[in-house]
PDB file of N, CA and C in Angstrom:
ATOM      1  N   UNK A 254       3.337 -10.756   9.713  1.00 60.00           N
ATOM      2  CA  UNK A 254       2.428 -11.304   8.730  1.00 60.00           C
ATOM      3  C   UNK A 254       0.988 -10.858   9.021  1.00 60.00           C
ATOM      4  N   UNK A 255       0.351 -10.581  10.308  1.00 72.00           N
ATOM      5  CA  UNK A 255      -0.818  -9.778  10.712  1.00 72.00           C
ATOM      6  C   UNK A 255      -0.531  -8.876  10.076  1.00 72.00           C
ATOM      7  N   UNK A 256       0.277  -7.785   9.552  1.00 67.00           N
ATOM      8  CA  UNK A 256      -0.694  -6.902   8.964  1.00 67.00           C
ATOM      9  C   UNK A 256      -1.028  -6.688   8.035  1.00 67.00           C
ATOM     10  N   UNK A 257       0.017  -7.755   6.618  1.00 69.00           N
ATOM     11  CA  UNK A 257      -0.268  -8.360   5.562  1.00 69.00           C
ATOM     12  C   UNK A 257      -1.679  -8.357   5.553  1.00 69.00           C
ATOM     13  N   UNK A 258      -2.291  -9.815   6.331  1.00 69.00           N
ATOM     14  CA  UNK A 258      -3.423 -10.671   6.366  1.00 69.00           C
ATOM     15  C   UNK A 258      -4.435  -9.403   6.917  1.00 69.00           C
ATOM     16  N   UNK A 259      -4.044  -8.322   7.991  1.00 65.00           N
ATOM     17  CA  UNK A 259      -5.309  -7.213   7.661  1.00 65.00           C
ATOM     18  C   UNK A 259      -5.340  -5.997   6.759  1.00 65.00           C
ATOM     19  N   UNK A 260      -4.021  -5.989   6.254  1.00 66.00           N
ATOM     20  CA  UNK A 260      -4.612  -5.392   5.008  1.00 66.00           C
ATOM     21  C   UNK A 260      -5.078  -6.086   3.653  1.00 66.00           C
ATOM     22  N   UNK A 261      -5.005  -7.332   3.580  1.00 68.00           N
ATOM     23  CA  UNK A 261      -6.209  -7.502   2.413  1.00 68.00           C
ATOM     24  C   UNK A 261      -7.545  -7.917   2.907  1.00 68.00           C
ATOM     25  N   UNK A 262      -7.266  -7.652   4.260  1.00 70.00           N
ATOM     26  CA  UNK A 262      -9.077  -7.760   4.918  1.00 70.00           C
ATOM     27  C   UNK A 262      -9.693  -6.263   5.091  1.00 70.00           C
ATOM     28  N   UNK A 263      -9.183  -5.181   4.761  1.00 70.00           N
ATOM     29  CA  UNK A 263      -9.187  -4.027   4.893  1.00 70.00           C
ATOM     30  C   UNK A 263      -9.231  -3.564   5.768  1.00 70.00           C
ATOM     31  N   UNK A 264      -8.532  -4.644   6.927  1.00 71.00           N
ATOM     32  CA  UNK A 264      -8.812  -4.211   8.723  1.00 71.00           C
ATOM     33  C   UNK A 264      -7.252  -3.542   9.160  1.00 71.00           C
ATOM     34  N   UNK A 265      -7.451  -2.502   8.581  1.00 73.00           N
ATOM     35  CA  UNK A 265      -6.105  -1.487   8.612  1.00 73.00           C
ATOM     36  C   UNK A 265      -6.285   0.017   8.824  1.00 73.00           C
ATOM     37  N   UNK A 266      -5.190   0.620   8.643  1.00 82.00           N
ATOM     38  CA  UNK A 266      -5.681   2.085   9.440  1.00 82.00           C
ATOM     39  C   UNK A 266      -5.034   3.116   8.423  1.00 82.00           C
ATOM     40  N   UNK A 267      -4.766   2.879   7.023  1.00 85.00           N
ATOM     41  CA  UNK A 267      -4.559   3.396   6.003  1.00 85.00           C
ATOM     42  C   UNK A 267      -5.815   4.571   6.072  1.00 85.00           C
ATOM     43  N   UNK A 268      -5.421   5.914   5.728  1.00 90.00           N
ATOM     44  CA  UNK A 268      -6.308   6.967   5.375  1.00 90.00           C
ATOM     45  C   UNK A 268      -7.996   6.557   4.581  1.00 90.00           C
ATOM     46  N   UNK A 269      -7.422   5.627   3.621  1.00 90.00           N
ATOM     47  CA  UNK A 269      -8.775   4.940   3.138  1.00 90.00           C
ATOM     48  C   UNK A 269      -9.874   4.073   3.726  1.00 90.00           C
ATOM     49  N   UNK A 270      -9.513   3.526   4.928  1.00 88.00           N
ATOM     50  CA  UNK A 270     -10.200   2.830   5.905  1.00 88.00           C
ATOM     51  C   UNK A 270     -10.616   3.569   6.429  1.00 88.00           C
ATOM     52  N   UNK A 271     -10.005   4.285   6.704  1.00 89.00           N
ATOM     53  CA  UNK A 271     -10.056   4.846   7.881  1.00 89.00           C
ATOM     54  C   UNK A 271     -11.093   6.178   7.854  1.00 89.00           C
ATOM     55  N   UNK A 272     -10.968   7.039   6.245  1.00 87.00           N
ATOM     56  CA  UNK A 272     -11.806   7.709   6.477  1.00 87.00           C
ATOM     57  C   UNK A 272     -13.317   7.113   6.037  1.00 87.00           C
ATOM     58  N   UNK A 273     -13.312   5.921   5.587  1.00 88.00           N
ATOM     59  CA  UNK A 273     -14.644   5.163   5.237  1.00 88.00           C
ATOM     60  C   UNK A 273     -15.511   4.715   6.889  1.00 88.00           C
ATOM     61  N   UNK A 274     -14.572   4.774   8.106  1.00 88.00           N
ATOM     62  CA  UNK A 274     -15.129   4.519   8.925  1.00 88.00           C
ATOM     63  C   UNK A 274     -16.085   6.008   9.622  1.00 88.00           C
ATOM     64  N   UNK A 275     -15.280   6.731   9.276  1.00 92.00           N
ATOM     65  CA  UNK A 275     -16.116   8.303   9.635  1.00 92.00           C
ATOM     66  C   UNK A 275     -16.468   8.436   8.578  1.00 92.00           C
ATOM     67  N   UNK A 276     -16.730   7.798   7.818  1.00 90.00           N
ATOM     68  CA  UNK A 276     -17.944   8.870   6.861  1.00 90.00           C
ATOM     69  C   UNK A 276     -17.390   9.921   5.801  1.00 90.00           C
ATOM     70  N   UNK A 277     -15.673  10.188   5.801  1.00 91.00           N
ATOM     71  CA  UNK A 277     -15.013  11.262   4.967  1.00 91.00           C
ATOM     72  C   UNK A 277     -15.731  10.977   3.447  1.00 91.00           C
ATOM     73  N   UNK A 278     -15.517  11.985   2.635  1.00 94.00           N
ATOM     74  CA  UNK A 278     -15.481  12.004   1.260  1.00 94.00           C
ATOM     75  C   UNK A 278     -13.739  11.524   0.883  1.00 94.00           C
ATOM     76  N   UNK A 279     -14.134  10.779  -0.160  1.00 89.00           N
ATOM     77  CA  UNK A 279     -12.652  10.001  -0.814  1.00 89.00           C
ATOM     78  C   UNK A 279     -11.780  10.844  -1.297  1.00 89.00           C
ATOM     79  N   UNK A 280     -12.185  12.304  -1.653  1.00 90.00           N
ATOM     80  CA  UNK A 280     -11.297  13.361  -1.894  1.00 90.00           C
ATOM     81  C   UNK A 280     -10.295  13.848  -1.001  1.00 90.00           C
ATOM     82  N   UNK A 281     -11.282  13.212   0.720  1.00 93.00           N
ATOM     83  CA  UNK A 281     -10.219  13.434   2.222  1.00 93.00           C
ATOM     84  C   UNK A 281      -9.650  12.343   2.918  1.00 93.00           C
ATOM     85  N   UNK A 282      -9.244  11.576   1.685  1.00 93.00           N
ATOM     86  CA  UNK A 282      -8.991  10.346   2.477  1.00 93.00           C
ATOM     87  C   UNK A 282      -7.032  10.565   1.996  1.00 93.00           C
ATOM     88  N   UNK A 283      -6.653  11.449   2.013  1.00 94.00           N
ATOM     89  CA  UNK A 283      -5.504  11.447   1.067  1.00 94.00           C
ATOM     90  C   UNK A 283      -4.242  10.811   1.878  1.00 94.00           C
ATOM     91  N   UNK A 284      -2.744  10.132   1.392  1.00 94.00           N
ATOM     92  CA  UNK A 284      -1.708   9.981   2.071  1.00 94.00           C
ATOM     93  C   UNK A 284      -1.449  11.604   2.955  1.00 94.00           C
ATOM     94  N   UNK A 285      -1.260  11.709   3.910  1.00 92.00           N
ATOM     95  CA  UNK A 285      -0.725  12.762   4.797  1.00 92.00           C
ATOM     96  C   UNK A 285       1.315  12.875   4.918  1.00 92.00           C
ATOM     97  N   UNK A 286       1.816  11.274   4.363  1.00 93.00           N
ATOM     98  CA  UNK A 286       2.976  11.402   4.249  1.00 93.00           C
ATOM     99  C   UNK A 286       4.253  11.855   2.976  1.00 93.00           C
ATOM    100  N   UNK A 287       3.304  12.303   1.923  1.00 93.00           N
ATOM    101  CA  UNK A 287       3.770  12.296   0.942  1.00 93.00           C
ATOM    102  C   UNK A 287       3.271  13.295   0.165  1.00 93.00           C
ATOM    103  N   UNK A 288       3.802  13.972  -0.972  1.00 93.00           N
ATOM    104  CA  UNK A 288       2.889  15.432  -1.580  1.00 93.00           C
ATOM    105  C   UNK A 288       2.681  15.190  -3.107  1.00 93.00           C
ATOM    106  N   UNK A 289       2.106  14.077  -2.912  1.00 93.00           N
ATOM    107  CA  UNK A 289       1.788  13.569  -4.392  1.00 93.00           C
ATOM    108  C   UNK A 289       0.030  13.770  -4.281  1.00 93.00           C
ATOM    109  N   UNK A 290      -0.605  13.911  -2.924  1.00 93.00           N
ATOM    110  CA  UNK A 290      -2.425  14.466  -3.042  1.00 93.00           C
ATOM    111  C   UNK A 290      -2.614  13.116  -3.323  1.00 93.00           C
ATOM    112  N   UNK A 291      -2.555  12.076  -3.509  1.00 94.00           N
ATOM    113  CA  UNK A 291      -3.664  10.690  -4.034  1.00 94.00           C
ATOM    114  C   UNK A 291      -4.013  10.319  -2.861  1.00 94.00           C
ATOM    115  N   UNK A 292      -5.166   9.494  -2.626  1.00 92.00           N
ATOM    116  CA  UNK A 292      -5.628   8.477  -1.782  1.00 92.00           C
ATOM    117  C   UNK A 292      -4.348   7.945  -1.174  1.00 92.00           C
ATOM    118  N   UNK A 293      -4.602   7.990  -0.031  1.00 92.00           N
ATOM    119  CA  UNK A 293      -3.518   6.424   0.701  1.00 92.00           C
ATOM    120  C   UNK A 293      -4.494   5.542   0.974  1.00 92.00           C
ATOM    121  N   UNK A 294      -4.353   4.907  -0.144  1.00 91.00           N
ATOM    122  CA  UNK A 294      -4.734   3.126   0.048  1.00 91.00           C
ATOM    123  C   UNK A 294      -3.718   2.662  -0.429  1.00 91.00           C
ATOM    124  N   UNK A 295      -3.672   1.001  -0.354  1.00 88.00           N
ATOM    125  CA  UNK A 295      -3.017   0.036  -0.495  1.00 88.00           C
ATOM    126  C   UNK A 295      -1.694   0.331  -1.827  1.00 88.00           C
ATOM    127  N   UNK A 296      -2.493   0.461  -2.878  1.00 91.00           N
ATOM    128  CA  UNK A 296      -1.624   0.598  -3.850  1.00 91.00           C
ATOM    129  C   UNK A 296      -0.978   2.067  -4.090  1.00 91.00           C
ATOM    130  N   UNK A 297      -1.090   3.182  -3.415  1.00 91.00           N
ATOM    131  CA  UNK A 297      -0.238   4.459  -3.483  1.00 91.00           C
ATOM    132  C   UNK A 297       0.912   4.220  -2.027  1.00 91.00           C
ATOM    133  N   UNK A 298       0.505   3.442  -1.242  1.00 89.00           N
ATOM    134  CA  UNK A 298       1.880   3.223  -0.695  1.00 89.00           C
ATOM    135  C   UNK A 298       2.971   1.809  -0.453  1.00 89.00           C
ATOM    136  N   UNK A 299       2.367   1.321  -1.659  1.00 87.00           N
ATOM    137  CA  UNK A 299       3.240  -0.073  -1.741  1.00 87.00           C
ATOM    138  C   UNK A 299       4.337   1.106  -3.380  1.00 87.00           C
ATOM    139  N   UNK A 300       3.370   1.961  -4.477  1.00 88.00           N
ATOM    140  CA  UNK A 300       4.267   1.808  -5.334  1.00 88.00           C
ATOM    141  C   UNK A 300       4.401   3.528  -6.086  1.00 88.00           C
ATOM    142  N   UNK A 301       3.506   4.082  -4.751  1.00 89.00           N
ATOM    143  CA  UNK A 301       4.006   5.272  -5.314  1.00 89.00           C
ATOM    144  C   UNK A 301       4.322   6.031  -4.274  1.00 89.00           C
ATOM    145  N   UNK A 302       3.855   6.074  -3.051  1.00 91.00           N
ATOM    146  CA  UNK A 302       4.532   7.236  -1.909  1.00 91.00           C
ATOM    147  C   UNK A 302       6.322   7.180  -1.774  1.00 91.00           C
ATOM    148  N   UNK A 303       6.269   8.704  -1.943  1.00 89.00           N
ATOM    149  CA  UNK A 303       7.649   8.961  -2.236  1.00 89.00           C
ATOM    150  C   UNK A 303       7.970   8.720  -0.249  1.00 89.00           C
ATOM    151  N   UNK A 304       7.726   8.614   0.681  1.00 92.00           N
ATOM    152  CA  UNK A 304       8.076   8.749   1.640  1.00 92.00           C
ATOM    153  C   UNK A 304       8.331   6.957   1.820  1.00 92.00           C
ATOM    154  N   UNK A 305       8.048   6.069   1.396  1.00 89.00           N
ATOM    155  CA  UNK A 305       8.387   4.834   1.402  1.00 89.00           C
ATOM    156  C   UNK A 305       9.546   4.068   0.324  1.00 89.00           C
ATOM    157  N   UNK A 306       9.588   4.844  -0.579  1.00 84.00           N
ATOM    158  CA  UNK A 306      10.759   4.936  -1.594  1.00 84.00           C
ATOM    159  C   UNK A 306      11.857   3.664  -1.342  1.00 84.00           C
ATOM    160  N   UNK A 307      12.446   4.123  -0.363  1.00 85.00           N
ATOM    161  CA  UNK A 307      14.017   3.380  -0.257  1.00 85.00           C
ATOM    162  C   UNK A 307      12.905   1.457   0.444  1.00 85.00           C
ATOM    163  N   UNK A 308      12.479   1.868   1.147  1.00 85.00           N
ATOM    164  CA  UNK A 308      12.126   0.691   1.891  1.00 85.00           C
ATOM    165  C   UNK A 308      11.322  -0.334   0.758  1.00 85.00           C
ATOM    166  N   UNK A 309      10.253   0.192  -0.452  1.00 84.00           N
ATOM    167  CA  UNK A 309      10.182  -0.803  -1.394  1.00 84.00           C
ATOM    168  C   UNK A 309      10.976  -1.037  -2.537  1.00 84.00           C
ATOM    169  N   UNK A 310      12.055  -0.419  -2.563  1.00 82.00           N
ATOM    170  CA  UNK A 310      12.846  -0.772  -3.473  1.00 82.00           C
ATOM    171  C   UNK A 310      13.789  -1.546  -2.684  1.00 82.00           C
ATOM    172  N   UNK A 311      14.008  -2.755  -1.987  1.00 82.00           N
ATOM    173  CA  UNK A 311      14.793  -3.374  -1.349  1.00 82.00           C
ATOM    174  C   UNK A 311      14.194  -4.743  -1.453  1.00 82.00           C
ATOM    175  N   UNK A 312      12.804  -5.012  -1.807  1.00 78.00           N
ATOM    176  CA  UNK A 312      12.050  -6.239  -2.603  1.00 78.00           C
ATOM    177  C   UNK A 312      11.307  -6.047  -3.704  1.00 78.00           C
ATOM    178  N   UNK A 313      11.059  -4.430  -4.293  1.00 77.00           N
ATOM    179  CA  UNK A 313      10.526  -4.414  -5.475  1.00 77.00           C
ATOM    180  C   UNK A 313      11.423  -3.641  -6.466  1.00 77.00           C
ATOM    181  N   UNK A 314      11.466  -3.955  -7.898  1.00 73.00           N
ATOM    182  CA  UNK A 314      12.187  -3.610  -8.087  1.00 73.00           C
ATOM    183  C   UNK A 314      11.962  -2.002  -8.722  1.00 73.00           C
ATOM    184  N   UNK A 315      13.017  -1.258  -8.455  1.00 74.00           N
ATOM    185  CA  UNK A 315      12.799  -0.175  -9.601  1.00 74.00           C
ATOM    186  C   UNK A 315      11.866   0.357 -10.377  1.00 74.00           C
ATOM    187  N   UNK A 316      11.845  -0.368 -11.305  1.00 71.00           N
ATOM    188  CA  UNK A 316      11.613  -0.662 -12.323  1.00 71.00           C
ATOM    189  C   UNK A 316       9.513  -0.358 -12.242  1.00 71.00           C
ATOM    190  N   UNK A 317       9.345  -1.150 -11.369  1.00 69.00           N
ATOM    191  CA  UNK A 317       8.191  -1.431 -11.014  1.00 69.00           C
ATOM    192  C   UNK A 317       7.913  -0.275 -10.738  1.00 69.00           C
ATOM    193  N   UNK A 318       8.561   0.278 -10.077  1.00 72.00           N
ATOM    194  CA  UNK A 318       8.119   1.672  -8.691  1.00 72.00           C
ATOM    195  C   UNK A 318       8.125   2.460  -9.486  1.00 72.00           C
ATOM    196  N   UNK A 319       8.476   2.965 -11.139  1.00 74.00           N
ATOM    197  CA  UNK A 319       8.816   3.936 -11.592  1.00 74.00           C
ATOM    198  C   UNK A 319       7.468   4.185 -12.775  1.00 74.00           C
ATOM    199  N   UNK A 320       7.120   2.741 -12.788  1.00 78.00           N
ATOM    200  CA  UNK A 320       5.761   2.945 -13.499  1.00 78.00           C
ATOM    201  C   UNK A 320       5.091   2.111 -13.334  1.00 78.00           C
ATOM    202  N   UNK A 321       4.345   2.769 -11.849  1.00 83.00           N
ATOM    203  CA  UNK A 321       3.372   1.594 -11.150  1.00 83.00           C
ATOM    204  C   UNK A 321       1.992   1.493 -11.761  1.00 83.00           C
ATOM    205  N   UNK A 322       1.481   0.545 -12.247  1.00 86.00           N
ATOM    206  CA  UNK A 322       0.111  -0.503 -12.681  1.00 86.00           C
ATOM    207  C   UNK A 322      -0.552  -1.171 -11.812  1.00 86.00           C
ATOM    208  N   UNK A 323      -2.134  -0.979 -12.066  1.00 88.00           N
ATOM    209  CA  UNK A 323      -2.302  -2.054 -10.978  1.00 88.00           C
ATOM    210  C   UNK A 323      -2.299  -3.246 -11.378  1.00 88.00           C
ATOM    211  N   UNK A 324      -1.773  -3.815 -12.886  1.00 87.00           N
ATOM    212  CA  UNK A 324      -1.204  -5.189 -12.973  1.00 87.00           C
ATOM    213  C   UNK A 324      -0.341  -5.423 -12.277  1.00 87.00           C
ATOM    214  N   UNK A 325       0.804  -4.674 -11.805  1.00 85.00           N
ATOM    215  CA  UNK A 325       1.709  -4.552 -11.389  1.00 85.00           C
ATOM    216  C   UNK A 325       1.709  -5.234  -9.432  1.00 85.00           C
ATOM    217  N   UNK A 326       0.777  -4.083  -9.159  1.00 86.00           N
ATOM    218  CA  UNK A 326      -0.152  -4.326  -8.086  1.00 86.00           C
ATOM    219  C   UNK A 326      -0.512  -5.675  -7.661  1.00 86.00           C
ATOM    220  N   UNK A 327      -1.672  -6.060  -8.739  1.00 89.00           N
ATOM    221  CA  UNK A 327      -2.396  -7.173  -8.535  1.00 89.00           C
ATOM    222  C   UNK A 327      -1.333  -8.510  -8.251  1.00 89.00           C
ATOM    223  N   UNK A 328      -0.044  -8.305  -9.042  1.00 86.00           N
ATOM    224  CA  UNK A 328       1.042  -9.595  -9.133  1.00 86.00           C
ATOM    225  C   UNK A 328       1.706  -9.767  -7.865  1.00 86.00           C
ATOM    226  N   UNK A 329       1.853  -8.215  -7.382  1.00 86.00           N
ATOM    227  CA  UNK A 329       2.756  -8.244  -6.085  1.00 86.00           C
ATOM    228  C   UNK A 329       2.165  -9.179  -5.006  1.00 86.00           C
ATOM    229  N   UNK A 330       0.680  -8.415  -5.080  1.00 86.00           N
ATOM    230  CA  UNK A 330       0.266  -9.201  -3.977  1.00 86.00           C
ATOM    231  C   UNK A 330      -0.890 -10.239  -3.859  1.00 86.00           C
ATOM    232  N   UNK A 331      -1.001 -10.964  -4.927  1.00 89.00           N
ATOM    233  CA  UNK A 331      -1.006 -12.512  -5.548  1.00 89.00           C
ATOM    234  C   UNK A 331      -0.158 -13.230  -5.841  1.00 89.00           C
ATOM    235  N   UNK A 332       1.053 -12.786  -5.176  1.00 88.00           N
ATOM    236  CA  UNK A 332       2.614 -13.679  -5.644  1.00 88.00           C
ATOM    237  C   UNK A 332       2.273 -15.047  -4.497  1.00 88.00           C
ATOM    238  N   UNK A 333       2.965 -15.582  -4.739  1.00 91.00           N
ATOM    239  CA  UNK A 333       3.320 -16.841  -3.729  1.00 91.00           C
ATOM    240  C   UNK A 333       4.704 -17.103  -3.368  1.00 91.00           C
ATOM    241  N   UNK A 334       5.480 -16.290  -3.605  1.00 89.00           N
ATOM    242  CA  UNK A 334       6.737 -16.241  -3.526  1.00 89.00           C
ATOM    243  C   UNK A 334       6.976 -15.757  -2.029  1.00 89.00           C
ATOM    244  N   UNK A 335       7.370 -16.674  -1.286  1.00 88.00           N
ATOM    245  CA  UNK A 335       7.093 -16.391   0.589  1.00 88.00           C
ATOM    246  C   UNK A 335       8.102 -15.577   0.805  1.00 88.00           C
ATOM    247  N   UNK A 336       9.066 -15.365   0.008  1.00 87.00           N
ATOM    248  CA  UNK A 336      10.247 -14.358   0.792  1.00 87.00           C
ATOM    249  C   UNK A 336       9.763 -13.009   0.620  1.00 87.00           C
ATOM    250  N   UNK A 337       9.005 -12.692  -0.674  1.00 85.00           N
ATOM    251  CA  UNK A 337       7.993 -11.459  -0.893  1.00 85.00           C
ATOM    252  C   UNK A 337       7.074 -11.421  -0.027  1.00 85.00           C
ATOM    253  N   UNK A 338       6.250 -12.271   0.179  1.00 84.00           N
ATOM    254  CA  UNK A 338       5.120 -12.299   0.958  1.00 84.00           C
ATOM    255  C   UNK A 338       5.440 -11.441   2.742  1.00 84.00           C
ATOM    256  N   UNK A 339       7.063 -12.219   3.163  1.00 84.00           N
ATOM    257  CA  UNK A 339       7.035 -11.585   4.197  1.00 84.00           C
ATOM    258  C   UNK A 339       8.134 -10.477   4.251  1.00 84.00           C
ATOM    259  N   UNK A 340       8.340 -10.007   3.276  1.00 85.00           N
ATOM    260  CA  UNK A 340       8.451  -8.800   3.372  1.00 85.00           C
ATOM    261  C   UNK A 340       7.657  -7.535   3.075  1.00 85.00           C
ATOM    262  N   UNK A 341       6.516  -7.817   2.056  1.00 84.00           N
ATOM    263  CA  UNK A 341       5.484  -6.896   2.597  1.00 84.00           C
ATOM    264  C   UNK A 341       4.631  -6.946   3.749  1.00 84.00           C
ATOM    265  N   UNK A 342       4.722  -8.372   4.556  1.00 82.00           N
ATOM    266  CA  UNK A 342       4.229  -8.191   5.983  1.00 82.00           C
ATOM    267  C   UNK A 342       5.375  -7.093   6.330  1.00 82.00           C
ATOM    268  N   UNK A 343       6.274  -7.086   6.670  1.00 83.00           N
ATOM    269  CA  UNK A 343       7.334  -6.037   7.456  1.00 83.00           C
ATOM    270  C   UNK A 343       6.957  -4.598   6.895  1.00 83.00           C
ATOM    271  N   UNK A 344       7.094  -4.732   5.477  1.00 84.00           N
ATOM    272  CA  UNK A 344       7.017  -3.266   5.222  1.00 84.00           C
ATOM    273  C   UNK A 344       5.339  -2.818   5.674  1.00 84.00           C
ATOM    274  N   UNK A 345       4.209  -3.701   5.449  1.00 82.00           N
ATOM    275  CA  UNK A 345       3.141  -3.100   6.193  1.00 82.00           C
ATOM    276  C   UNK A 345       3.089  -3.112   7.784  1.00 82.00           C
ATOM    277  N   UNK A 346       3.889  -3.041   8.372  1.00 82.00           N
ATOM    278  CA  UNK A 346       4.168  -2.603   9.566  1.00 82.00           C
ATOM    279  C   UNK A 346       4.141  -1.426   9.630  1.00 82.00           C
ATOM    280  N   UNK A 347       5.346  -0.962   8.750  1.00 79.00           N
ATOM    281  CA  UNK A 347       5.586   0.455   8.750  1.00 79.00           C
ATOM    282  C   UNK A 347       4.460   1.683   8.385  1.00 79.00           C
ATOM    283  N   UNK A 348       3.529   1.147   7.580  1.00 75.00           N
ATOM    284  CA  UNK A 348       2.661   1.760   7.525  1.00 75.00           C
ATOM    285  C   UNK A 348       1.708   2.422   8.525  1.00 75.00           C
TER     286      UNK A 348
END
């Protein structure tokens, strides 16, 4: 559940933090695990990095992942639904 609670504190080590702490341009802040070129922040690897694929489709559905929103986004992780909640703690582990 820590890494839940630091990634919506932005105290995480996602490419986007991370290059905001050196100073990168946001053009070099990209996912390194995946060949889709976007930012890795929060919302390109909860619903679009293809290298996380199987692991969010096991609490999100499909459906979601196939045409990700950041309404979509915003619901996931404003849910209150605790069995969700701690499974994106687990899956932000993996990150």
């Amino acid at each position: 559940m820590n890494s839940f609670i630091n990634l919506r504190m932005c105290n995480n080590y996602l490419p986007v933090e991370k290059g905001r702490w050196y100073r990168q341009d946001l053009i070099n802040r990209q996912c390194r695990l995946c060949n889709l070129n976007e930012i890795g922040d929060e919302f390109h690897y909860l619903l679009k990095c293809n290298f996380f694929t199987a692991d969010i489709t096991t609490f999100i559905s499909n459906r979601l992942c196939r045409n990700p929103k950041v309404y979509t986004y915003k619901n996931v992780m404003n849910t209150k639904n605790k069995k969700l909640l701690l499974a994106l703690g687990k899956f932000f582990t993996k990150v």
